[in-house]
GROMACS .gro file of C-alpha atoms in nm:
model
  214
    1UNK     CA    1  -2.271   0.788   9.897
    2UNK     CA    2  -2.589   0.989   9.938
    3UNK     CA    3  -2.545   1.188   9.617
    4UNK     CA    4  -2.463   0.901   9.383
    5UNK     CA    5  -2.805   0.887   9.218
    6UNK     CA    6  -2.907   1.248   9.250
    7UNK     CA    7  -3.022   1.388   8.916
    8UNK     CA    8  -2.978   1.758   8.992
    9UNK     CA    9  -2.827   1.991   9.248
   10UNK     CA   10  -2.941   2.317   9.399
   11UNK     CA   11  -2.738   2.626   9.311
   12UNK     CA   12  -2.806   2.947   9.496
   13UNK     CA   13  -2.879   3.262   9.292
   14UNK     CA   14  -2.548   3.421   9.393
   15UNK     CA   15  -2.340   3.119   9.283
   16UNK     CA   16  -2.037   3.214   9.067
   17UNK     CA   17  -1.841   2.919   8.919
   18UNK     CA   18  -1.543   3.146   8.846
   19UNK     CA   19  -1.473   3.169   9.217
   20UNK     CA   20  -1.418   2.797   9.249
   21UNK     CA   21  -1.060   2.679   9.290
   22UNK     CA   22  -0.941   2.441   9.027
   23UNK     CA   23  -0.797   2.111   9.133
   24UNK     CA   24  -0.419   2.084   9.120
   25UNK     CA   25  -0.436   1.798   8.873
   26UNK     CA   26  -0.657   1.999   8.637
   27UNK     CA   27  -0.416   2.292   8.657
   28UNK     CA   28  -0.127   2.064   8.575
   29UNK     CA   29  -0.308   1.930   8.269
   30UNK     CA   30  -0.396   2.281   8.155
   31UNK     CA   31  -0.044   2.427   8.191
   32UNK     CA   32   0.210   2.150   8.243
   33UNK     CA   33   0.503   2.378   8.160
   34UNK     CA   34   0.447   2.555   8.493
   35UNK     CA   35   0.533   2.238   8.684
   36UNK     CA   36   0.891   2.179   8.560
   37UNK     CA   37   1.192   2.404   8.586
   38UNK     CA   38   1.358   2.329   8.252
   39UNK     CA   39   1.056   2.391   8.033
   40UNK     CA   40   1.000   2.017   7.980
   41UNK     CA   41   0.647   1.889   7.958
   42UNK     CA   42   0.566   1.567   8.149
   43UNK     CA   43   0.388   1.325   7.921
   44UNK     CA   44   0.272   0.965   7.947
   45UNK     CA   45   0.365   0.772   7.635
   46UNK     CA   46   0.464   0.434   7.498
   47UNK     CA   47   0.811   0.363   7.370
   48UNK     CA   48   0.780   0.385   6.989
   49UNK     CA   49   1.073   0.150   6.920
   50UNK     CA   50   1.279  -0.118   7.092
   51UNK     CA   51   1.604   0.016   7.239
   52UNK     CA   52   1.889  -0.117   7.450
   53UNK     CA   53   2.024   0.074   7.750
   54UNK     CA   54   2.392   0.161   7.714
   55UNK     CA   55   2.451   0.163   8.091
   56UNK     CA   56   2.320  -0.183   8.187
   57UNK     CA   57   2.238  -0.350   7.854
   58UNK     CA   58   1.869  -0.394   7.938
   59UNK     CA   59   1.631  -0.421   7.643
   60UNK     CA   60   1.337  -0.180   7.660
   61UNK     CA   61   1.075  -0.303   7.422
   62UNK     CA   62   0.835  -0.120   7.201
   63UNK     CA   63   0.504  -0.042   7.365
   64UNK     CA   64   0.644  -0.003   7.718
   65UNK     CA   65   0.470   0.283   7.901
   66UNK     CA   66   0.687   0.564   8.038
   67UNK     CA   67   0.641   0.885   8.232
   68UNK     CA   68   0.867   1.092   8.009
   69UNK     CA   69   0.960   1.457   7.970
   70UNK     CA   70   0.921   1.627   7.635
   71UNK     CA   71   1.094   1.938   7.503
   72UNK     CA   72   1.165   2.105   7.171
   73UNK     CA   73   1.510   2.034   7.028
   74UNK     CA   74   1.654   2.382   6.983
   75UNK     CA   75   1.775   2.463   6.634
   76UNK     CA   76   1.647   2.138   6.485
   77UNK     CA   77   1.355   2.122   6.245
   78UNK     CA   78   1.256   1.978   5.910
   79UNK     CA   79   1.059   2.196   5.669
   80UNK     CA   80   0.927   2.397   5.961
   81UNK     CA   81   0.831   2.092   6.169
   82UNK     CA   82   0.989   2.105   6.514
   83UNK     CA   83   1.188   1.808   6.639
   84UNK     CA   84   1.079   1.681   6.981
   85UNK     CA   85   1.312   1.525   7.239
   86UNK     CA   86   1.188   1.277   7.501
   87UNK     CA   87   1.368   1.195   7.826
   88UNK     CA   88   1.301   0.845   7.960
   89UNK     CA   89   1.449   0.615   8.224
   90UNK     CA   90   1.560   0.256   8.189
   91UNK     CA   91   1.328   0.008   8.358
   92UNK     CA   92   1.624  -0.167   8.522
   93UNK     CA   93   1.899   0.078   8.617
   94UNK     CA   94   1.688   0.397   8.599
   95UNK     CA   95   1.951   0.575   8.389
   96UNK     CA   96   1.819   0.844   8.159
   97UNK     CA   97   1.817   0.806   7.781
   98UNK     CA   98   1.677   1.032   7.512
   99UNK     CA   99   1.507   0.977   7.178
  100UNK     CA  100   1.400   1.228   6.915
  101UNK     CA  101   1.135   1.251   6.649
  102UNK     CA  102   1.242   1.218   6.286
  103UNK     CA  103   0.993   1.416   6.076
  104UNK     CA  104   1.185   1.349   5.755
  105UNK     CA  105   1.128   0.972   5.774
  106UNK     CA  106   0.812   0.984   5.991
  107UNK     CA  107   0.995   0.787   6.260
  108UNK     CA  108   1.196   0.816   6.582
  109UNK     CA  109   1.572   0.801   6.636
  110UNK     CA  110   1.784   0.723   6.941
  111UNK     CA  111   1.998   1.015   7.056
  112UNK     CA  112   2.180   0.945   7.383
  113UNK     CA  113   2.204   0.667   7.640
  114UNK     CA  114   2.050   0.397   7.420
  115UNK     CA  115   2.088   0.218   7.089
  116UNK     CA  116   1.807   0.115   6.860
  117UNK     CA  117   1.754  -0.255   6.805
  118UNK     CA  118   1.749  -0.412   6.462
  119UNK     CA  119   1.405  -0.377   6.311
  120UNK     CA  120   1.340  -0.591   6.000
  121UNK     CA  121   1.011  -0.412   5.933
  122UNK     CA  122   1.189  -0.076   5.920
  123UNK     CA  123   1.454  -0.218   5.688
  124UNK     CA  124   1.188  -0.349   5.453
  125UNK     CA  125   1.008  -0.014   5.461
  126UNK     CA  126   1.331   0.172   5.384
  127UNK     CA  127   1.411  -0.066   5.097
  128UNK     CA  128   1.060  -0.025   4.957
  129UNK     CA  129   1.087   0.354   4.987
  130UNK     CA  130   1.423   0.356   4.807
  131UNK     CA  131   1.291   0.127   4.535
  132UNK     CA  132   0.990   0.353   4.487
  133UNK     CA  133   1.213   0.660   4.461
  134UNK     CA  134   1.438   0.485   4.209
  135UNK     CA  135   1.137   0.372   4.006
  136UNK     CA  136   0.999   0.727   4.002
  137UNK     CA  137   1.336   0.861   3.889
  138UNK     CA  138   1.358   0.604   3.611
  139UNK     CA  139   1.006   0.685   3.496
  140UNK     CA  140   1.088   1.056   3.491
  141UNK     CA  141   1.398   0.984   3.285
  142UNK     CA  142   1.212   0.751   3.051
  143UNK     CA  143   0.950   1.014   2.972
  144UNK     CA  144   1.211   1.241   2.824
  145UNK     CA  145   1.386   1.067   2.534
  146UNK     CA  146   1.640   1.343   2.491
  147UNK     CA  147   1.756   1.326   2.850
  148UNK     CA  148   1.784   0.949   2.821
  149UNK     CA  149   1.994   0.987   2.505
  150UNK     CA  150   2.214   1.243   2.677
  151UNK     CA  151   2.271   1.009   2.968
  152UNK     CA  152   2.373   0.726   2.733
  153UNK     CA  153   2.607   0.961   2.546
  154UNK     CA  154   2.769   1.081   2.867
  155UNK     CA  155   2.811   0.724   2.988
  156UNK     CA  156   2.971   0.611   2.659
  157UNK     CA  157   3.202   0.916   2.656
  158UNK     CA  158   3.307   0.844   3.012
  159UNK     CA  159   3.384   0.483   2.917
  160UNK     CA  160   3.588   0.592   2.616
  161UNK     CA  161   3.787   0.843   2.823
  162UNK     CA  162   3.856   0.576   3.080
  163UNK     CA  163   3.979   0.332   2.814
  164UNK     CA  164   4.204   0.600   2.658
  165UNK     CA  165   4.355   0.681   2.995
  166UNK     CA  166   4.420   0.312   3.058
  167UNK     CA  167   4.588   0.275   2.717
  168UNK     CA  168   4.812   0.573   2.789
  169UNK     CA  169   4.912   0.432   3.125
  170UNK     CA  170   4.990   0.094   2.972
  171UNK     CA  171   5.203   0.251   2.695
  172UNK     CA  172   5.389   0.465   2.948
  173UNK     CA  173   5.459   0.167   3.170
  174UNK     CA  174   5.580  -0.038   2.874
  175UNK     CA  175   5.806   0.247   2.759
  176UNK     CA  176   5.951   0.288   3.108
  177UNK     CA  177   6.018  -0.083   3.129
  178UNK     CA  178   6.201  -0.091   2.787
  179UNK     CA  179   6.414   0.221   2.834
  180UNK     CA  180   6.741   0.178   3.030
  181UNK     CA  181   7.015   0.422   3.135
  182UNK     CA  182   7.250   0.314   2.856
  183UNK     CA  183   6.980   0.359   2.596
  184UNK     CA  184   6.907   0.711   2.724
  185UNK     CA  185   7.277   0.804   2.712
  186UNK     CA  186   7.316   0.662   2.360
  187UNK     CA  187   7.011   0.856   2.243
  188UNK     CA  188   7.148   1.176   2.397
  189UNK     CA  189   7.489   1.127   2.232
  190UNK     CA  190   7.323   1.063   1.896
  191UNK     CA  191   7.122   1.384   1.931
  192UNK     CA  192   7.437   1.581   2.015
  193UNK     CA  193   7.624   1.431   1.716
  194UNK     CA  194   7.337   1.521   1.485
  195UNK     CA  195   7.336   1.874   1.619
  196UNK     CA  196   7.712   1.912   1.566
  197UNK     CA  197   7.692   1.773   1.211
  198UNK     CA  198   7.406   2.008   1.132
  199UNK     CA  199   7.603   2.304   1.264
  200UNK     CA  200   7.912   2.201   1.064
  201UNK     CA  201   7.710   2.173   0.744
  202UNK     CA  202   7.562   2.517   0.800
  203UNK     CA  203   7.911   2.666   0.848
  204UNK     CA  204   8.040   2.501   0.527
  205UNK     CA  205   7.737   2.623   0.334
  206UNK     CA  206   7.788   2.977   0.458
  207UNK     CA  207   8.161   2.968   0.365
  208UNK     CA  208   8.088   2.846   0.012
  209UNK     CA  209   7.823   3.113  -0.036
  210UNK     CA  210   8.067   3.383   0.071
  211UNK     CA  211   8.333   3.250  -0.166
  212UNK     CA  212   8.093   3.260  -0.460
  213UNK     CA  213   7.990   3.613  -0.379
  214UNK     CA  214   8.353   3.730  -0.397
   0.00000   0.00000   0.00000
């Protein structure tokens, strides 16, 4: 307690601050990867989303503080941004669950040992984002009149092709329903009779032509 209000200290001329030993806590803050075997960095953080533990069903709410371990998810990135994985423990059963960062949507996602709770705010944000993307796409299409005309032409052509295919199917079904086995046999016999009569006429014509030539 004697040095609480001292304004300055005496340092000898041969004092070298590099020879001082750093505190263990300061070393751990400087190089935390040296204090875990799996290359995971201990970090104090708040749970960014509400999740439910799969093992015991306990709800772990957003904003709960955890002593977690962080590591890089190997082989996972988005446009060069590394995906981080966090290991946490349930506040009730102490079972481990993991969550990951989602750089694409600027959010987090549950990976293993937990399920994310329904979040109406996230749903509204996703709906607003999709509506904005759709509006931007429509504006881009509306700026180009030719592309808009091409889209209408393709849509009308697709509708016409669909209607033609339906008409063909209906006609085929109606034809199959009207045609019976007897009708098919009668048609075949008529075709054979026509073929025989045609062949007979050709033979008679050839015989008459030969007779005239003699």
